[in-house]
Amino acid sequence: MEYEHDIPQAQSSFQSRTLSTSSTSFQAPTLQVDFSWKKYRAIITEKSKPSEPLYTVNCRAIKWPHLTFKSATSDEIVGTGTLNCVSINAKYEVHGQKGTLKALKRFQTKYTYLSRACSDDGTPVPMTWTSSCGVKKWDFICVDQQQNPVAKLSVNIWAIRKLGSFEFMGPKADSVELREEILVTGLTLFYCMFLRCNSILSLVGAVFARPGPIETETEKSPELKTQ
């Protein structure tokens, strides 16, 4: 099954905005994602330091959560990603903060989530993930409220081991909090779209989905919801 990708303009905008800000913004290291099919596990490192793992990602096809992100140095759980076999939305958690990757379109790769790492006052702000798919690469681009690029996940479609890489830009490119939020939401979205492309149940879920922005109230903790 193929999905529409209305992102060619976003891709060129991503490149031009990145070039225009590269001279003034901190350029964070590119992170490389290496995947082992034997262990069904990914290791994330700086591209320039492939022998020094930063994070590990344990993948499970059936049990929840489907993705578990851990610090490679402390084994602390950084976050999780959980999919639904029918719903086209996905759930994630970063350092105990739960959130939703919600589809903005039924048949396009366009998702939103509420970011705490990009907020200046503690109030979650909406971020948008879009994608552009070519013959060799599947690019997922994250932009902020002003449509400024924050990060890009480039997936090597035909790769056996080197799954892809993350690039970060903008004023918070050096933020570890944002980096971990992007890692969790980006790889969860990729896994979600991979499932959607290979599941008839996801097609049914797309037909009956209610795409649209996330209301801040829906992202509150259960304790707040009951008040």
PDB file of N, CA and C in Angstrom, residues 53-138:
ATOM      1  N   PRO A  53      28.287   3.691  22.041  1.00  0.00           N
ATOM      2  CA  PRO A  53      26.815   3.726  22.031  1.00  0.00           C
ATOM      3  C   PRO A  53      26.258   4.746  23.019  1.00  0.00           C
ATOM      4  N   LEU A  54      25.230   5.463  22.574  1.00  0.00           N
ATOM      5  CA  LEU A  54      24.526   6.408  23.439  1.00  0.00           C
ATOM      6  C   LEU A  54      23.218   5.821  23.945  1.00  0.00           C
ATOM      7  N   TYR A  55      22.502   5.149  23.038  1.00  0.00           N
ATOM      8  CA  TYR A  55      21.203   4.573  23.383  1.00  0.00           C
ATOM      9  C   TYR A  55      21.049   3.210  22.716  1.00  0.00           C
ATOM     10  N   THR A  56      20.192   2.388  23.315  1.00  0.00           N
ATOM     11  CA  THR A  56      19.779   1.134  22.688  1.00  0.00           C
ATOM     12  C   THR A  56      18.263   1.161  22.539  1.00  0.00           C
ATOM     13  N   VAL A  57      17.770   0.495  21.514  1.00  0.00           N
ATOM     14  CA  VAL A  57      16.326   0.416  21.274  1.00  0.00           C
ATOM     15  C   VAL A  57      15.959  -1.051  21.113  1.00  0.00           C
ATOM     16  N   ASN A  58      15.210  -1.586  22.054  1.00  0.00           N
ATOM     17  CA  ASN A  58      14.736  -2.960  21.966  1.00  0.00           C
ATOM     18  C   ASN A  58      13.376  -2.979  21.280  1.00  0.00           C
ATOM     19  N   CYS A  59      13.255  -3.801  20.250  1.00  0.00           N
ATOM     20  CA  CYS A  59      12.028  -3.851  19.448  1.00  0.00           C
ATOM     21  C   CYS A  59      11.284  -5.159  19.698  1.00  0.00           C
ATOM     22  N   ARG A  60       9.969  -5.066  19.801  1.00  0.00           N
ATOM     23  CA  ARG A  60       9.135  -6.248  19.964  1.00  0.00           C
ATOM     24  C   ARG A  60       7.951  -6.138  19.017  1.00  0.00           C
ATOM     25  N   ALA A  61       7.646  -7.217  18.322  1.00  0.00           N
ATOM     26  CA  ALA A  61       6.587  -7.186  17.321  1.00  0.00           C
ATOM     27  C   ALA A  61       5.201  -7.327  17.934  1.00  0.00           C
ATOM     28  N   ILE A  62       5.101  -8.019  19.054  1.00  0.00           N
ATOM     29  CA  ILE A  62       3.781  -8.324  19.620  1.00  0.00           C
ATOM     30  C   ILE A  62       3.552  -7.635  20.963  1.00  0.00           C
ATOM     31  N   LYS A  63       4.460  -7.804  21.910  1.00  0.00           N
ATOM     32  CA  LYS A  63       4.244  -7.275  23.257  1.00  0.00           C
ATOM     33  C   LYS A  63       4.394  -5.761  23.314  1.00  0.00           C
ATOM     34  N   TRP A  64       3.612  -5.141  24.198  1.00  0.00           N
ATOM     35  CA  TRP A  64       3.723  -3.705  24.449  1.00  0.00           C
ATOM     36  C   TRP A  64       4.741  -3.468  25.569  1.00  0.00           C
ATOM     37  N   PRO A  65       5.469  -2.353  25.561  1.00  0.00           N
ATOM     38  CA  PRO A  65       5.608  -1.434  24.429  1.00  0.00           C
ATOM     39  C   PRO A  65       6.433  -2.069  23.312  1.00  0.00           C
ATOM     40  N   HIS A  66       6.192  -1.641  22.093  1.00  0.00           N
ATOM     41  CA  HIS A  66       6.891  -2.235  20.956  1.00  0.00           C
ATOM     42  C   HIS A  66       8.332  -1.746  20.845  1.00  0.00           C
ATOM     43  N   LEU A  67       8.589  -0.536  21.330  1.00  0.00           N
ATOM     44  CA  LEU A  67       9.942   0.017  21.324  1.00  0.00           C
ATOM     45  C   LEU A  67      10.296   0.478  22.733  1.00  0.00           C
ATOM     46  N   THR A  68      11.463   0.092  23.205  1.00  0.00           N
ATOM     47  CA  THR A  68      11.948   0.549  24.509  1.00  0.00           C
ATOM     48  C   THR A  68      13.331   1.167  24.323  1.00  0.00           C
ATOM     49  N   PHE A  69      13.438   2.439  24.650  1.00  0.00           N
ATOM     50  CA  PHE A  69      14.683   3.193  24.488  1.00  0.00           C
ATOM     51  C   PHE A  69      15.403   3.258  25.833  1.00  0.00           C
ATOM     52  N   LYS A  70      16.675   2.881  25.838  1.00  0.00           N
ATOM     53  CA  LYS A  70      17.460   2.909  27.070  1.00  0.00           C
ATOM     54  C   LYS A  70      18.785   3.632  26.855  1.00  0.00           C
ATOM     55  N   SER A  71      19.280   4.229  27.931  1.00  0.00           N
ATOM     56  CA  SER A  71      20.620   4.802  27.899  1.00  0.00           C
ATOM     57  C   SER A  71      21.624   3.658  27.829  1.00  0.00           C
ATOM     58  N   ALA A  72      22.580   3.757  26.933  1.00  0.00           N
ATOM     59  CA  ALA A  72      23.565   2.683  26.782  1.00  0.00           C
ATOM     60  C   ALA A  72      24.561   2.662  27.931  1.00  0.00           C
ATOM     61  N   THR A  73      24.687   3.763  28.646  1.00  0.00           N
ATOM     62  CA  THR A  73      25.662   3.843  29.737  1.00  0.00           C
ATOM     63  C   THR A  73      25.071   3.462  31.093  1.00  0.00           C
ATOM     64  N   SER A  74      23.802   3.816  31.329  1.00  0.00           N
ATOM     65  CA  SER A  74      23.197   3.552  32.639  1.00  0.00           C
ATOM     66  C   SER A  74      22.090   2.506  32.600  1.00  0.00           C
ATOM     67  N   ASP A  75      21.660   2.124  31.400  1.00  0.00           N
ATOM     68  CA  ASP A  75      20.556   1.175  31.211  1.00  0.00           C
ATOM     69  C   ASP A  75      19.219   1.738  31.694  1.00  0.00           C
ATOM     70  N   GLU A  76      19.177   3.047  31.966  1.00  0.00           N
ATOM     71  CA  GLU A  76      17.931   3.702  32.368  1.00  0.00           C
ATOM     72  C   GLU A  76      16.983   3.787  31.171  1.00  0.00           C
ATOM     73  N   ILE A  77      15.699   3.552  31.414  1.00  0.00           N
ATOM     74  CA  ILE A  77      14.711   3.667  30.344  1.00  0.00           C
ATOM     75  C   ILE A  77      14.467   5.137  30.035  1.00  0.00           C
ATOM     76  N   VAL A  78      14.726   5.524  28.807  1.00  0.00           N
ATOM     77  CA  VAL A  78      14.525   6.895  28.351  1.00  0.00           C
ATOM     78  C   VAL A  78      13.096   7.100  27.883  1.00  0.00           C
ATOM     79  N   GLY A  79      12.564   6.112  27.173  1.00  0.00           N
ATOM     80  CA  GLY A  79      11.203   6.241  26.660  1.00  0.00           C
ATOM     81  C   GLY A  79      10.729   4.956  26.020  1.00  0.00           C
ATOM     82  N   THR A  80       9.471   4.979  25.596  1.00  0.00           N
ATOM     83  CA  THR A  80       8.866   3.822  24.935  1.00  0.00           C
ATOM     84  C   THR A  80       7.979   4.290  23.791  1.00  0.00           C
ATOM     85  N   GLY A  81       7.703   3.383  22.876  1.00  0.00           N
ATOM     86  CA  GLY A  81       6.768   3.646  21.790  1.00  0.00           C
ATOM     87  C   GLY A  81       5.827   2.469  21.643  1.00  0.00           C
ATOM     88  N   THR A  82       4.535   2.750  21.534  1.00  0.00           N
ATOM     89  CA  THR A  82       3.529   1.694  21.458  1.00  0.00           C
ATOM     90  C   THR A  82       2.597   1.936  20.281  1.00  0.00           C
ATOM     91  N   LEU A  83       2.390   0.899  19.480  1.00  0.00           N
ATOM     92  CA  LEU A  83       1.524   0.994  18.311  1.00  0.00           C
ATOM     93  C   LEU A  83       0.206   0.296  18.566  1.00  0.00           C
ATOM     94  N   ASN A  84      -0.740   0.505  17.655  1.00  0.00           N
ATOM     95  CA  ASN A  84      -2.035  -0.159  17.705  1.00  0.00           C
ATOM     96  C   ASN A  84      -2.249  -0.821  16.353  1.00  0.00           C
ATOM     97  N   CYS A  85      -2.714  -2.053  16.356  1.00  0.00           N
ATOM     98  CA  CYS A  85      -2.833  -2.783  15.094  1.00  0.00           C
ATOM     99  C   CYS A  85      -3.917  -2.210  14.188  1.00  0.00           C
ATOM    100  N   VAL A  86      -4.840  -1.400  14.741  1.00  0.00           N
ATOM    101  CA  VAL A  86      -5.905  -0.807  13.927  1.00  0.00           C
ATOM    102  C   VAL A  86      -5.769   0.713  13.862  1.00  0.00           C
ATOM    103  N   SER A  87      -5.688   1.360  15.003  1.00  0.00           N
ATOM    104  CA  SER A  87      -5.593   2.821  15.033  1.00  0.00           C
ATOM    105  C   SER A  87      -4.318   3.297  14.350  1.00  0.00           C
ATOM    106  N   ILE A  88      -4.414   4.413  13.617  1.00  0.00           N
ATOM    107  CA  ILE A  88      -3.231   4.960  12.944  1.00  0.00           C
ATOM    108  C   ILE A  88      -2.459   5.917  13.852  1.00  0.00           C
ATOM    109  N   ASN A  89      -2.942   6.136  15.060  1.00  0.00           N
ATOM    110  CA  ASN A  89      -2.209   6.932  16.041  1.00  0.00           C
ATOM    111  C   ASN A  89      -1.262   6.024  16.834  1.00  0.00           C
ATOM    112  N   ALA A  90      -0.283   6.618  17.476  1.00  0.00           N
ATOM    113  CA  ALA A  90       0.665   5.852  18.286  1.00  0.00           C
ATOM    114  C   ALA A  90       0.858   6.542  19.629  1.00  0.00           C
ATOM    115  N   LYS A  91       1.229   5.763  20.625  1.00  0.00           N
ATOM    116  CA  LYS A  91       1.499   6.292  21.957  1.00  0.00           C
ATOM    117  C   LYS A  91       3.000   6.243  22.230  1.00  0.00           C
ATOM    118  N   TYR A  92       3.473   7.186  23.014  1.00  0.00           N
ATOM    119  CA  TYR A  92       4.882   7.188  23.393  1.00  0.00           C
ATOM    120  C   TYR A  92       5.017   7.714  24.814  1.00  0.00           C
ATOM    121  N   GLU A  93       6.175   7.509  25.381  1.00  0.00           N
ATOM    122  CA  GLU A  93       6.473   8.025  26.719  1.00  0.00           C
ATOM    123  C   GLU A  93       7.944   8.410  26.763  1.00  0.00           C
ATOM    124  N   VAL A  94       8.239   9.601  27.281  1.00  0.00           N
ATOM    125  CA  VAL A  94       9.618  10.072  27.417  1.00  0.00           C
ATOM    126  C   VAL A  94       9.838  10.501  28.861  1.00  0.00           C
ATOM    127  N   HIS A  95      10.682   9.777  29.572  1.00  0.00           N
ATOM    128  CA  HIS A  95      10.977  10.069  30.982  1.00  0.00           C
ATOM    129  C   HIS A  95       9.693  10.241  31.804  1.00  0.00           C
ATOM    130  N   GLY A  96       8.783   9.298  31.639  1.00  0.00           N
ATOM    131  CA  GLY A  96       7.554   9.293  32.425  1.00  0.00           C
ATOM    132  C   GLY A  96       6.437  10.166  31.894  1.00  0.00           C
ATOM    133  N   GLN A  97       6.715  10.999  30.901  1.00  0.00           N
ATOM    134  CA  GLN A  97       5.699  11.871  30.315  1.00  0.00           C
ATOM    135  C   GLN A  97       5.082  11.178  29.104  1.00  0.00           C
ATOM    136  N   LYS A  98       3.791  10.874  29.217  1.00  0.00           N
ATOM    137  CA  LYS A  98       3.108  10.159  28.139  1.00  0.00           C
ATOM    138  C   LYS A  98       2.548  11.125  27.101  1.00  0.00           C
ATOM    139  N   GLY A  99       2.514  10.670  25.860  1.00  0.00           N
ATOM    140  CA  GLY A  99       1.991  11.506  24.788  1.00  0.00           C
ATOM    141  C   GLY A  99       1.440  10.677  23.647  1.00  0.00           C
ATOM    142  N   THR A 100       0.875  11.369  22.672  1.00  0.00           N
ATOM    143  CA  THR A 100       0.267  10.726  21.509  1.00  0.00           C
ATOM    144  C   THR A 100       0.834  11.304  20.223  1.00  0.00           C
ATOM    145  N   LEU A 101       1.183  10.431  19.302  1.00  0.00           N
ATOM    146  CA  LEU A 101       1.495  10.830  17.936  1.00  0.00           C
ATOM    147  C   LEU A 101       0.194  10.697  17.162  1.00  0.00           C
ATOM    148  N   LYS A 102      -0.430  11.832  16.851  1.00  0.00           N
ATOM    149  CA  LYS A 102      -1.771  11.823  16.264  1.00  0.00           C
ATOM    150  C   LYS A 102      -1.717  12.206  14.787  1.00  0.00           C
ATOM    151  N   ALA A 103      -2.401  11.422  13.980  1.00  0.00           N
ATOM    152  CA  ALA A 103      -2.432  11.672  12.541  1.00  0.00           C
ATOM    153  C   ALA A 103      -3.202  12.951  12.226  1.00  0.00           C
ATOM    154  N   LEU A 104      -2.647  13.769  11.348  1.00  0.00           N
ATOM    155  CA  LEU A 104      -3.328  14.968  10.861  1.00  0.00           C
ATOM    156  C   LEU A 104      -4.046  14.696   9.546  1.00  0.00           C
ATOM    157  N   LYS A 105      -3.636  13.639   8.857  1.00  0.00           N
ATOM    158  CA  LYS A 105      -4.252  13.221   7.605  1.00  0.00           C
ATOM    159  C   LYS A 105      -4.444  11.709   7.633  1.00  0.00           C
ATOM    160  N   ARG A 106      -5.471  11.235   6.912  1.00  0.00           N
ATOM    161  CA  ARG A 106      -5.723   9.794   6.897  1.00  0.00           C
ATOM    162  C   ARG A 106      -4.697   9.032   6.066  1.00  0.00           C
ATOM    163  N   PHE A 107      -4.374   9.549   4.890  1.00  0.00           N
ATOM    164  CA  PHE A 107      -3.533   8.799   3.963  1.00  0.00           C
ATOM    165  C   PHE A 107      -2.269   9.553   3.567  1.00  0.00           C
ATOM    166  N   GLN A 108      -1.819  10.430   4.431  1.00  0.00           N
ATOM    167  CA  GLN A 108      -0.548  11.108   4.250  1.00  0.00           C
ATOM    168  C   GLN A 108       0.257  10.974   5.540  1.00  0.00           C
ATOM    169  N   THR A 109       1.567  10.947   5.408  1.00  0.00           N
ATOM    170  CA  THR A 109       2.406  10.879   6.601  1.00  0.00           C
ATOM    171  C   THR A 109       2.532  12.271   7.184  1.00  0.00           C
ATOM    172  N   LYS A 110       1.597  12.607   8.033  1.00  0.00           N
ATOM    173  CA  LYS A 110       1.598  13.912   8.684  1.00  0.00           C
ATOM    174  C   LYS A 110       1.032  13.736  10.091  1.00  0.00           C
ATOM    175  N   TYR A 111       1.907  13.857  11.073  1.00  0.00           N
ATOM    176  CA  TYR A 111       1.536  13.602  12.465  1.00  0.00           C
ATOM    177  C   TYR A 111       1.928  14.781  13.348  1.00  0.00           C
ATOM    178  N   THR A 112       1.215  14.908  14.454  1.00  0.00           N
ATOM    179  CA  THR A 112       1.528  15.951  15.422  1.00  0.00           C
ATOM    180  C   THR A 112       1.660  15.351  16.818  1.00  0.00           C
ATOM    181  N   TYR A 113       2.396  16.028  17.664  1.00  0.00           N
ATOM    182  CA  TYR A 113       2.477  15.659  19.076  1.00  0.00           C
ATOM    183  C   TYR A 113       2.780  16.922  19.863  1.00  0.00           C
ATOM    184  N   LEU A 114       2.567  16.877  21.163  1.00  0.00           N
ATOM    185  CA  LEU A 114       2.817  18.033  22.020  1.00  0.00           C
ATOM    186  C   LEU A 114       4.183  17.893  22.678  1.00  0.00           C
ATOM    187  N   SER A 115       5.054  18.859  22.407  1.00  0.00           N
ATOM    188  CA  SER A 115       6.431  18.803  22.891  1.00  0.00           C
ATOM    189  C   SER A 115       6.626  19.609  24.166  1.00  0.00           C
ATOM    190  N   ARG A 116       7.248  18.992  25.140  1.00  0.00           N
ATOM    191  CA  ARG A 116       7.652  19.707  26.351  1.00  0.00           C
ATOM    192  C   ARG A 116       9.083  20.219  26.211  1.00  0.00           C
ATOM    193  N   ALA A 117       9.876  19.516  25.434  1.00  0.00           N
ATOM    194  CA  ALA A 117      11.279  19.902  25.276  1.00  0.00           C
ATOM    195  C   ALA A 117      11.441  21.202  24.503  1.00  0.00           C
ATOM    196  N   CYS A 118      10.489  21.512  23.622  1.00  0.00           N
ATOM    197  CA  CYS A 118      10.579  22.740  22.818  1.00  0.00           C
ATOM    198  C   CYS A 118       9.845  23.910  23.454  1.00  0.00           C
ATOM    199  N   SER A 119       9.225  23.672  24.594  1.00  0.00           N
ATOM    200  CA  SER A 119       8.465  24.728  25.260  1.00  0.00           C
ATOM    201  C   SER A 119       9.389  25.644  26.060  1.00  0.00           C
ATOM    202  N   ASP A 120       9.081  26.933  26.041  1.00  0.00           N
ATOM    203  CA  ASP A 120       9.866  27.904  26.807  1.00  0.00           C
ATOM    204  C   ASP A 120       9.265  28.193  28.179  1.00  0.00           C
ATOM    205  N   ASP A 121       7.969  27.865  28.348  1.00  0.00           N
ATOM    206  CA  ASP A 121       7.303  28.184  29.613  1.00  0.00           C
ATOM    207  C   ASP A 121       6.691  26.966  30.305  1.00  0.00           C
ATOM    208  N   GLY A 122       7.004  25.773  29.804  1.00  0.00           N
ATOM    209  CA  GLY A 122       6.470  24.568  30.425  1.00  0.00           C
ATOM    210  C   GLY A 122       5.173  24.079  29.827  1.00  0.00           C
ATOM    211  N   THR A 123       4.531  24.911  29.001  1.00  0.00           N
ATOM    212  CA  THR A 123       3.289  24.507  28.340  1.00  0.00           C
ATOM    213  C   THR A 123       3.627  23.758  27.057  1.00  0.00           C
ATOM    214  N   PRO A 124       3.153  22.516  26.899  1.00  0.00           N
ATOM    215  CA  PRO A 124       3.480  21.748  25.693  1.00  0.00           C
ATOM    216  C   PRO A 124       3.088  22.489  24.417  1.00  0.00           C
ATOM    217  N   VAL A 125       3.947  22.426  23.417  1.00  0.00           N
ATOM    218  CA  VAL A 125       3.694  23.098  22.144  1.00  0.00           C
ATOM    219  C   VAL A 125       3.599  22.055  21.034  1.00  0.00           C
ATOM    220  N   PRO A 126       2.723  22.285  20.046  1.00  0.00           N
ATOM    221  CA  PRO A 126       2.556  21.301  18.967  1.00  0.00           C
ATOM    222  C   PRO A 126       3.746  21.256  18.018  1.00  0.00           C
ATOM    223  N   MET A 127       4.154  20.061  17.686  1.00  0.00           N
ATOM    224  CA  MET A 127       5.199  19.818  16.693  1.00  0.00           C
ATOM    225  C   MET A 127       4.585  18.961  15.591  1.00  0.00           C
ATOM    226  N   THR A 128       5.161  19.016  14.404  1.00  0.00           N
ATOM    227  CA  THR A 128       4.617  18.266  13.275  1.00  0.00           C
ATOM    228  C   THR A 128       5.707  17.440  12.602  1.00  0.00           C
ATOM    229  N   TRP A 129       5.402  16.157  12.405  1.00  0.00           N
ATOM    230  CA  TRP A 129       6.261  15.265  11.637  1.00  0.00           C
ATOM    231  C   TRP A 129       5.637  15.052  10.261  1.00  0.00           C
ATOM    232  N   THR A 130       6.420  15.240   9.202  1.00  0.00           N
ATOM    233  CA  THR A 130       5.986  14.935   7.844  1.00  0.00           C
ATOM    234  C   THR A 130       7.040  14.027   7.215  1.00  0.00           C
ATOM    235  N   SER A 131       6.790  13.584   5.990  1.00  0.00           N
ATOM    236  CA  SER A 131       7.777  12.700   5.370  1.00  0.00           C
ATOM    237  C   SER A 131       7.867  12.893   3.873  1.00  0.00           C
ATOM    238  N   SER A 132       8.975  12.439   3.327  1.00  0.00           N
ATOM    239  CA  SER A 132       9.217  12.429   1.888  1.00  0.00           C
ATOM    240  C   SER A 132       9.923  11.127   1.559  1.00  0.00           C
ATOM    241  N   CYS A 133       9.371  10.367   0.628  1.00  0.00           N
ATOM    242  CA  CYS A 133       9.914   9.046   0.322  1.00  0.00           C
ATOM    243  C   CYS A 133      10.470   9.000  -1.095  1.00  0.00           C
ATOM    244  N   GLY A 134      11.720   8.555  -1.222  1.00  0.00           N
ATOM    245  CA  GLY A 134      12.348   8.400  -2.523  1.00  0.00           C
ATOM    246  C   GLY A 134      12.681   6.946  -2.792  1.00  0.00           C
ATOM    247  N   VAL A 135      13.544   6.704  -3.766  1.00  0.00           N
ATOM    248  CA  VAL A 135      13.912   5.341  -4.132  1.00  0.00           C
ATOM    249  C   VAL A 135      14.778   4.692  -3.056  1.00  0.00           C
ATOM    250  N   LYS A 136      15.670   5.473  -2.459  1.00  0.00           N
ATOM    251  CA  LYS A 136      16.607   4.920  -1.486  1.00  0.00           C
ATOM    252  C   LYS A 136      16.349   5.364  -0.054  1.00  0.00           C
ATOM    253  N   LYS A 137      15.755   6.552   0.116  1.00  0.00           N
ATOM    254  CA  LYS A 137      15.592   7.087   1.467  1.00  0.00           C
ATOM    255  C   LYS A 137      14.154   7.470   1.774  1.00  0.00           C
ATOM    256  N   TRP A 138      13.824   7.339   3.042  1.00  0.00           N
ATOM    257  CA  TRP A 138      12.524   7.762   3.566  1.00  0.00           C
ATOM    258  C   TRP A 138      12.847   8.788   4.645  1.00  0.00           C
TER     259      TRP A 138
END
